[in-house]
Short mmCIF file of C-alpha atoms in Angstrom, two decimals:
data_model
loop_
_atom_site.label_atom_id
_atom_site.label_comp_id
_atom_site.label_asym_id
_atom_site.label_seq_id
_atom_site.Cartn_x
_atom_site.Cartn_y
_atom_site.Cartn_z
CA MET A 1 40.80 63.17 -41.65
CA ARG A 2 38.26 65.51 -39.23
CA GLU A 3 36.30 65.63 -42.71
CA PRO A 4 35.47 62.94 -43.40
CA ILE A 5 33.98 62.23 -40.19
CA ASP A 6 32.25 65.42 -39.61
CA ARG A 7 30.47 64.72 -43.18
CA ARG A 8 29.23 61.74 -42.10
CA ARG A 9 27.61 62.80 -38.47
CA LEU A 10 26.49 66.15 -40.47
CA LEU A 11 24.88 63.29 -43.11
CA MET A 12 23.51 61.56 -40.04
CA PHE A 13 22.16 64.07 -38.02
CA ALA A 14 19.97 65.47 -40.95
CA ALA A 15 18.69 61.85 -41.61
CA ALA A 16 17.47 60.99 -38.40
CA VAL A 17 15.72 65.91 -38.28
CA THR A 18 14.16 64.77 -41.19
CA GLY A 19 12.61 61.40 -40.17
CA GLY A 20 11.71 62.64 -37.15
CA PHE A 21 9.59 65.28 -38.96
CA ALA A 22 8.06 62.45 -41.42
CA MET A 23 7.15 61.27 -39.21
CA GLU A 24 5.49 63.57 -37.24
CA PHE A 25 3.89 64.50 -40.68
CA SER A 26 2.57 61.20 -40.86
CA LYS A 27 1.12 60.87 -37.32
CA ALA A 28 -0.23 64.42 -38.61
CA ARG A 29 -2.23 62.68 -41.66
CA ALA A 30 -3.16 59.59 -39.76
CA ALA A 31 -5.29 61.74 -36.46
CA ALA A 32 -6.60 64.28 -39.48
CA SER A 33 -7.67 60.54 -40.67
CA ARG A 34 -9.13 59.28 -37.80
CA ARG A 35 -12.64 59.29 -38.37
CA LEU A 36 -15.71 58.86 -35.06
CA GLU A 37 -16.72 55.09 -37.22
CA PRO A 38 -18.95 53.33 -36.89
CA LEU A 39 -21.63 55.51 -37.33
CA ARG A 40 -25.04 54.41 -36.28
CA SER A 41 -28.47 55.85 -36.34
CA ILE A 42 -32.70 55.69 -34.94
CA ASP A 43 -35.76 57.60 -35.04
CA ALA A 44 -35.66 60.17 -33.18
CA GLY A 45 -39.05 63.26 -32.69
CA VAL A 46 -39.25 64.12 -36.79
CA LEU A 47 -35.55 63.15 -37.23
CA ASN A 48 -32.98 59.45 -38.04
CA ILE A 49 -30.38 61.19 -36.17
CA SER A 50 -26.70 59.85 -36.88
CA TYR A 51 -25.11 59.17 -33.40
CA HIS A 52 -21.39 57.58 -33.45
CA GLU A 53 -21.25 55.82 -29.77
CA ASP A 54 -18.25 54.89 -27.64
CA GLY A 55 -17.42 53.56 -24.41
CA PRO A 56 -19.05 51.05 -22.10
CA SER A 57 -23.47 49.92 -22.07
CA ASP A 58 -23.22 50.84 -18.59
CA GLY A 59 -21.30 53.27 -18.29
CA PRO A 60 -22.62 57.07 -17.06
CA VAL A 61 -23.47 58.95 -19.93
CA ALA A 62 -22.42 61.93 -21.77
CA VAL A 63 -23.74 63.51 -24.97
CA LEU A 64 -21.69 65.59 -26.78
CA LEU A 65 -23.39 68.11 -28.97
CA HIS A 66 -21.50 70.14 -32.28
CA GLY A 67 -21.55 73.50 -33.26
CA PHE A 68 -21.87 75.44 -36.63
CA PRO A 69 -19.80 75.27 -39.12
CA TYR A 70 -18.08 72.13 -37.96
CA ASP A 71 -19.67 68.14 -37.01
CA ILE A 72 -19.44 65.55 -34.91
CA HIS A 73 -15.37 65.14 -35.43
CA SER A 74 -14.85 68.54 -32.99
CA TYR A 75 -14.81 65.36 -30.62
CA VAL A 76 -12.74 62.77 -32.05
CA ASP A 77 -9.82 63.22 -29.51
CA VAL A 78 -12.50 63.74 -26.78
CA ALA A 79 -15.15 60.46 -27.31
CA PRO A 80 -12.20 58.23 -26.39
CA MET A 81 -10.36 60.14 -23.69
CA LEU A 82 -13.87 59.76 -22.18
CA ALA A 83 -14.57 55.50 -22.90
CA ALA A 84 -11.22 55.21 -21.79
CA LYS A 85 -12.74 56.70 -18.57
CA GLY A 86 -15.30 54.70 -18.33
CA CYS A 87 -17.92 56.23 -19.94
CA ARG A 88 -20.63 56.28 -22.51
CA VAL A 89 -20.76 58.48 -25.21
CA ILE A 90 -23.10 59.56 -27.76
CA VAL A 91 -22.34 61.91 -30.52
CA PRO A 92 -24.50 62.82 -32.45
CA TYR A 93 -24.80 65.31 -36.13
CA VAL A 94 -27.38 67.88 -35.34
CA ARG A 95 -29.93 68.04 -37.80
CA GLY A 96 -29.06 69.83 -41.12
CA TYR A 97 -25.04 67.71 -40.93
CA GLY A 98 -23.48 64.65 -41.62
CA ALA A 99 -26.17 61.27 -42.63
CA THR A 100 -29.59 63.14 -39.25
CA ARG A 101 -32.33 63.71 -42.00
CA PHE A 102 -35.93 64.49 -41.59
CA LEU A 103 -38.55 61.92 -41.30
CA ASP A 104 -41.19 63.78 -42.85
CA SER A 105 -40.54 66.24 -46.09
CA LYS A 106 -43.06 68.54 -44.54
CA THR A 107 -41.26 69.11 -41.46
CA PRO A 108 -39.94 72.84 -41.79
CA ARG A 109 -36.80 72.91 -41.03
CA SER A 110 -36.23 74.98 -38.46
CA GLY A 111 -32.54 75.49 -36.96
CA GLU A 112 -34.51 77.38 -34.27
CA GLN A 113 -32.57 76.66 -30.29
CA ALA A 114 -35.88 74.92 -28.86
CA ALA A 115 -35.83 72.49 -31.74
CA VAL A 116 -31.85 72.04 -31.14
CA GLY A 117 -32.62 71.03 -28.05
CA ALA A 118 -36.10 69.24 -28.28
CA ASP A 119 -33.42 67.10 -30.86
CA LEU A 120 -31.26 66.30 -27.63
CA LEU A 121 -34.17 65.05 -25.70
CA ALA A 122 -35.46 62.74 -28.53
CA LEU A 123 -32.18 61.08 -28.76
CA ILE A 124 -31.61 59.82 -25.64
CA ASP A 125 -35.43 59.15 -25.35
CA ALA A 126 -35.01 56.73 -27.58
CA LEU A 127 -32.47 55.21 -27.03
CA GLY A 128 -33.67 54.67 -23.20
CA ILE A 129 -31.31 57.00 -21.35
CA LYS A 130 -32.99 58.54 -18.57
CA ARG A 131 -30.25 60.99 -17.23
CA ALA A 132 -26.98 62.27 -19.07
CA VAL A 133 -24.70 64.87 -18.57
CA PHE A 134 -25.00 67.82 -21.59
CA ALA A 135 -21.76 68.78 -23.18
CA GLY A 136 -20.95 71.50 -25.96
CA TYR A 137 -20.26 74.68 -27.04
CA ASP A 138 -21.80 77.25 -30.03
CA TRP A 139 -25.12 74.91 -31.69
CA GLY A 140 -24.02 72.43 -29.69
CA GLY A 141 -23.80 74.28 -26.37
CA ARG A 142 -27.01 76.28 -26.76
CA ALA A 143 -29.09 72.62 -27.22
CA ALA A 144 -27.26 71.56 -23.54
CA CYS A 145 -28.07 74.56 -22.42
CA VAL A 146 -31.93 74.75 -23.51
CA GLY A 147 -31.67 70.36 -22.34
CA ALA A 148 -30.53 70.69 -18.78
CA ALA A 149 -32.64 73.98 -18.35
CA LEU A 150 -36.73 72.86 -19.36
CA TRP A 151 -36.19 68.96 -18.78
CA PRO A 152 -33.51 69.17 -15.78
CA ASP A 153 -34.61 65.77 -14.36
CA ARG A 154 -32.60 64.22 -17.79
CA CYS A 155 -28.93 66.05 -17.57
CA ALA A 156 -26.83 65.56 -14.80
CA GLY A 157 -24.85 67.81 -16.19
CA LEU A 158 -24.04 70.28 -17.75
CA VAL A 159 -20.66 71.18 -20.00
CA SER A 160 -20.95 74.97 -21.81
CA VAL A 161 -18.18 76.43 -23.73
CA ASN A 162 -19.20 80.60 -23.86
CA GLY A 163 -21.88 80.64 -20.97
CA TYR A 164 -25.22 80.56 -20.76
CA LEU A 165 -26.36 79.97 -23.99
CA ILE A 166 -30.08 80.01 -24.71
CA GLN A 167 -31.15 83.55 -26.91
CA ASP A 168 -33.03 86.73 -25.57
CA ILE A 169 -34.95 87.07 -28.44
CA ALA A 170 -36.50 89.34 -27.74
CA HIS A 171 -33.84 91.82 -26.90
CA ALA A 172 -31.73 90.15 -30.15
CA MET A 173 -32.16 94.32 -31.71
CA ALA A 174 -29.82 95.54 -29.17
CA PRO A 175 -26.30 96.63 -30.51
CA ALA A 176 -23.01 94.97 -29.17
CA LYS A 177 -19.95 96.92 -28.90
CA PRO A 178 -18.45 97.31 -32.89
CA PRO A 179 -16.13 94.53 -32.53
CA ARG A 180 -18.59 92.20 -31.24
CA GLU A 181 -20.64 93.06 -34.69
CA LEU A 182 -17.81 92.56 -37.15
CA ALA A 183 -17.16 89.14 -35.66
CA TYR A 184 -20.88 87.95 -36.61
CA TRP A 185 -20.74 89.39 -39.90
CA TYR A 186 -22.23 85.84 -41.02
CA GLN A 187 -25.08 86.51 -38.82
CA TYR A 188 -26.12 89.44 -40.79
CA TYR A 189 -25.50 87.73 -43.84
CA PHE A 190 -27.22 85.75 -43.63
CA GLN A 191 -29.68 87.40 -42.73
CA ILE A 192 -30.79 87.88 -46.63
CA GLU A 193 -30.88 85.69 -49.75
CA ARG A 194 -27.83 86.93 -51.12
CA GLY A 195 -26.60 85.63 -48.52
CA ARG A 196 -29.02 82.23 -48.50
CA ALA A 197 -27.59 81.70 -51.81
CA GLY A 198 -23.92 82.82 -51.18
CA LEU A 199 -23.89 79.44 -48.67
CA ALA A 200 -25.83 76.61 -50.99
CA ALA A 201 -22.21 78.07 -53.53
CA ASN A 202 -20.05 78.31 -50.94
CA ARG A 203 -20.12 76.49 -47.74
CA ARG A 204 -16.99 75.26 -48.11
CA GLU A 205 -15.76 78.53 -48.15
CA ILE A 206 -17.01 80.52 -45.68
CA ALA A 207 -16.92 77.30 -43.46
CA ARG A 208 -13.09 77.18 -43.65
CA ILE A 209 -12.95 81.05 -42.98
CA LEU A 210 -15.34 81.10 -39.39
CA TRP A 211 -12.50 78.34 -39.04
CA GLN A 212 -9.66 80.71 -39.04
CA GLN A 213 -11.22 83.83 -37.67
CA TRP A 214 -11.99 81.49 -34.88
CA SER A 215 -9.90 79.76 -33.64
CA PRO A 216 -7.01 81.69 -34.87
CA ASN A 217 -4.23 80.21 -32.99
CA TRP A 218 -5.45 76.41 -34.74
CA HIS A 219 -3.61 75.29 -37.66
CA PHE A 220 -5.71 72.57 -39.15
CA ASP A 221 -4.62 70.82 -41.92
CA ASP A 222 -6.49 70.41 -44.90
CA ALA A 223 -7.39 67.01 -44.18
CA THR A 224 -8.35 67.96 -41.37
CA PHE A 225 -11.19 70.35 -42.60
CA ASP A 226 -12.46 68.39 -45.69
CA ARG A 227 -13.24 65.35 -42.65
CA THR A 228 -16.04 67.71 -41.70
CA ALA A 229 -17.12 69.69 -44.71
CA MET A 230 -18.68 66.59 -45.77
CA ALA A 231 -21.07 67.20 -43.02
CA PHE A 232 -22.07 70.11 -45.13
CA ASP A 233 -23.30 67.73 -48.15
CA ASN A 234 -26.47 66.94 -45.67
CA PRO A 235 -30.28 68.52 -48.01
CA ASP A 236 -30.84 70.81 -45.19
CA TYR A 237 -28.22 72.36 -44.38
CA VAL A 238 -28.50 75.74 -46.27
CA ASP A 239 -32.25 75.40 -44.75
CA VAL A 240 -31.13 74.97 -41.32
CA VAL A 241 -28.30 77.34 -40.78
CA ILE A 242 -30.27 79.63 -42.71
CA HIS A 243 -33.72 79.40 -40.51
CA SER A 244 -31.17 79.96 -37.13
CA TYR A 245 -29.44 82.94 -37.81
CA ARG A 246 -32.82 84.74 -38.50
CA HIS A 247 -34.86 82.98 -36.33
CA ARG A 248 -32.86 84.14 -33.33
CA TYR A 249 -33.54 87.62 -34.40
CA GLY A 250 -37.01 87.57 -34.56
CA LEU A 251 -36.49 87.57 -38.62
CA ALA A 252 -38.16 84.50 -38.81
CA ASP A 253 -41.14 82.17 -37.41
CA GLY A 254 -40.25 79.28 -35.35
CA ASP A 255 -42.00 75.79 -36.04
CA PRO A 256 -45.24 75.47 -34.36
CA ARG A 257 -44.52 72.53 -32.17
CA TYR A 258 -41.62 74.34 -30.26
CA ALA A 259 -43.73 77.67 -29.52
CA ASP A 260 -44.10 76.43 -25.84
CA LEU A 261 -41.09 75.15 -25.24
CA GLU A 262 -39.34 78.92 -27.13
CA ARG A 263 -41.53 80.50 -24.52
CA ARG A 264 -40.76 78.68 -21.60
CA LEU A 265 -37.37 79.92 -23.03
CA ALA A 266 -37.89 83.71 -23.40
CA ALA A 267 -38.17 84.04 -20.08
CA GLN A 268 -34.55 83.03 -19.65
CA PRO A 269 -34.68 79.94 -17.01
CA VAL A 270 -32.06 80.16 -14.74
CA ILE A 271 -29.67 75.90 -14.83
CA THR A 272 -30.57 74.46 -12.10
CA VAL A 273 -27.58 71.79 -12.40
CA PRO A 274 -24.15 71.14 -11.19
CA THR A 275 -22.44 72.88 -14.27
CA ILE A 276 -18.54 73.88 -15.25
CA THR A 277 -18.63 76.46 -18.09
CA LEU A 278 -15.71 76.91 -20.69
CA ASP A 279 -14.26 79.42 -22.22
CA GLY A 280 -11.65 79.17 -26.01
CA GLU A 281 -8.93 82.21 -24.27
CA ALA A 282 -8.66 82.81 -27.83
CA ASP A 283 -12.17 83.07 -29.05
CA GLY A 284 -12.44 84.60 -32.22
CA VAL A 285 -16.57 84.98 -32.06
CA ASN A 286 -16.49 85.31 -28.08
CA PRO A 287 -13.72 86.24 -26.79
CA ALA A 288 -13.29 84.85 -23.06
CA ILE A 289 -14.06 86.50 -20.11
CA ASP A 290 -14.45 86.20 -16.26
CA GLY A 291 -17.89 84.04 -15.95
CA THR A 292 -19.22 86.79 -13.80
CA ALA A 293 -22.24 87.95 -16.41
CA HIS A 294 -23.46 84.43 -16.09
CA ALA A 295 -23.38 83.32 -12.61
CA ALA A 296 -27.15 83.93 -12.08
CA LYS A 297 -28.10 81.68 -14.64
CA PHE A 298 -26.72 78.64 -13.10
CA SER A 299 -27.38 77.87 -9.28
CA ARG A 300 -25.12 75.19 -9.12
CA ARG A 301 -22.63 76.25 -10.95
CA LEU A 302 -18.75 74.38 -9.94
CA ASP A 303 -16.32 75.99 -11.96
CA HIS A 304 -15.82 78.76 -14.55
CA ARG A 305 -12.42 77.79 -16.81
CA ILE A 306 -10.54 79.80 -19.13
CA ILE A 307 -8.63 77.78 -21.68
CA PRO A 308 -5.47 79.01 -22.84
CA HIS A 309 -4.92 79.19 -26.35
CA ALA A 310 -8.26 77.70 -27.75
CA GLY A 311 -10.36 78.93 -29.68
CA HIS A 312 -13.71 78.21 -30.74
CA ASN A 313 -13.74 74.79 -31.22
CA LEU A 314 -12.19 74.52 -28.32
CA PRO A 315 -12.86 69.63 -27.81
CA GLN A 316 -11.03 70.07 -30.92
CA GLU A 317 -8.58 72.60 -30.13
CA GLU A 318 -8.37 71.10 -26.23
CA PRO A 319 -9.52 67.76 -25.79
CA GLU A 320 -8.03 67.15 -22.77
CA ALA A 321 -9.56 70.54 -21.35
CA PHE A 322 -13.30 69.39 -22.38
CA ALA A 323 -12.51 65.97 -21.38
CA ALA A 324 -11.64 67.38 -17.80
CA ALA A 325 -14.37 69.55 -17.10
CA VAL A 326 -16.09 66.57 -18.34
CA MET A 327 -15.04 64.16 -15.86
CA ASP A 328 -15.64 67.09 -13.32
CA VAL A 329 -19.38 67.43 -13.43
CA ILE A 330 -20.39 63.49 -13.29
CA LYS A 331 -17.55 63.14 -10.22
CA ALA A 332 -19.64 66.45 -8.79
#
């Protein structure tokens, strides 16, 4: 009589386990399909910027800026966390991504650092925002650093992944250690026309490889990747990306409208606003450091944090840690 009872228990256990896996799989699919919606748009500087907004209109403002090759869904969890704490959250598509568009077909499709910094200022001007926390990683972290350095009266605080990201273009040709050079393969590929053609033909394939290399602990699924990859269909994506990686090595001229800003950035200005810098412990393109190398570039740095398990796309991989840094800057 005992065997049927054991078999029945075994079947019940198997059903429970299978049901649990199915529930977790369903949750994962739901999370991957969730989008930062609705989107709004506003004319700001040379762009019509597409952005998501969340939280109370009278809360402290946080502008969250994404990098290459990602999109606003790097903040799909961070944005609602901050909104729930009373923040007004603005998450824009950077120039060349998503539904953000240039207003004039004749405007150079520049991806230089001064351009993305100027876009940030133009956005908060257009939205009537006097001061905001600027937070980001990769291109977005660079835009945030540029904004904080050039317009500190408009920046209530800074959160920057990988520290001080203002490019020292005058010394860009100094070689790094070979492992670091290996991680930059895509930057060198983009210097030649074969690389431009490759990006145009294989933008999704290149992005997927970079996601895997830069975030080895992040096991994203196809739905998560596809949600972001749609942003690469922007008609200006290739031109902006290629210009960004050529300009930073001094191999492409900048847009003359940003020449004065680039001169100011060439001085490697100190950032004077309250700042928290972050590094992902498993970042595959910019290895984590203890923060001392950049310390002199922040006169009011509150903290430098190394986030366990996180790779390059830190806000999407470890949203709680990123949101906590933003809130700590706001409190400061």
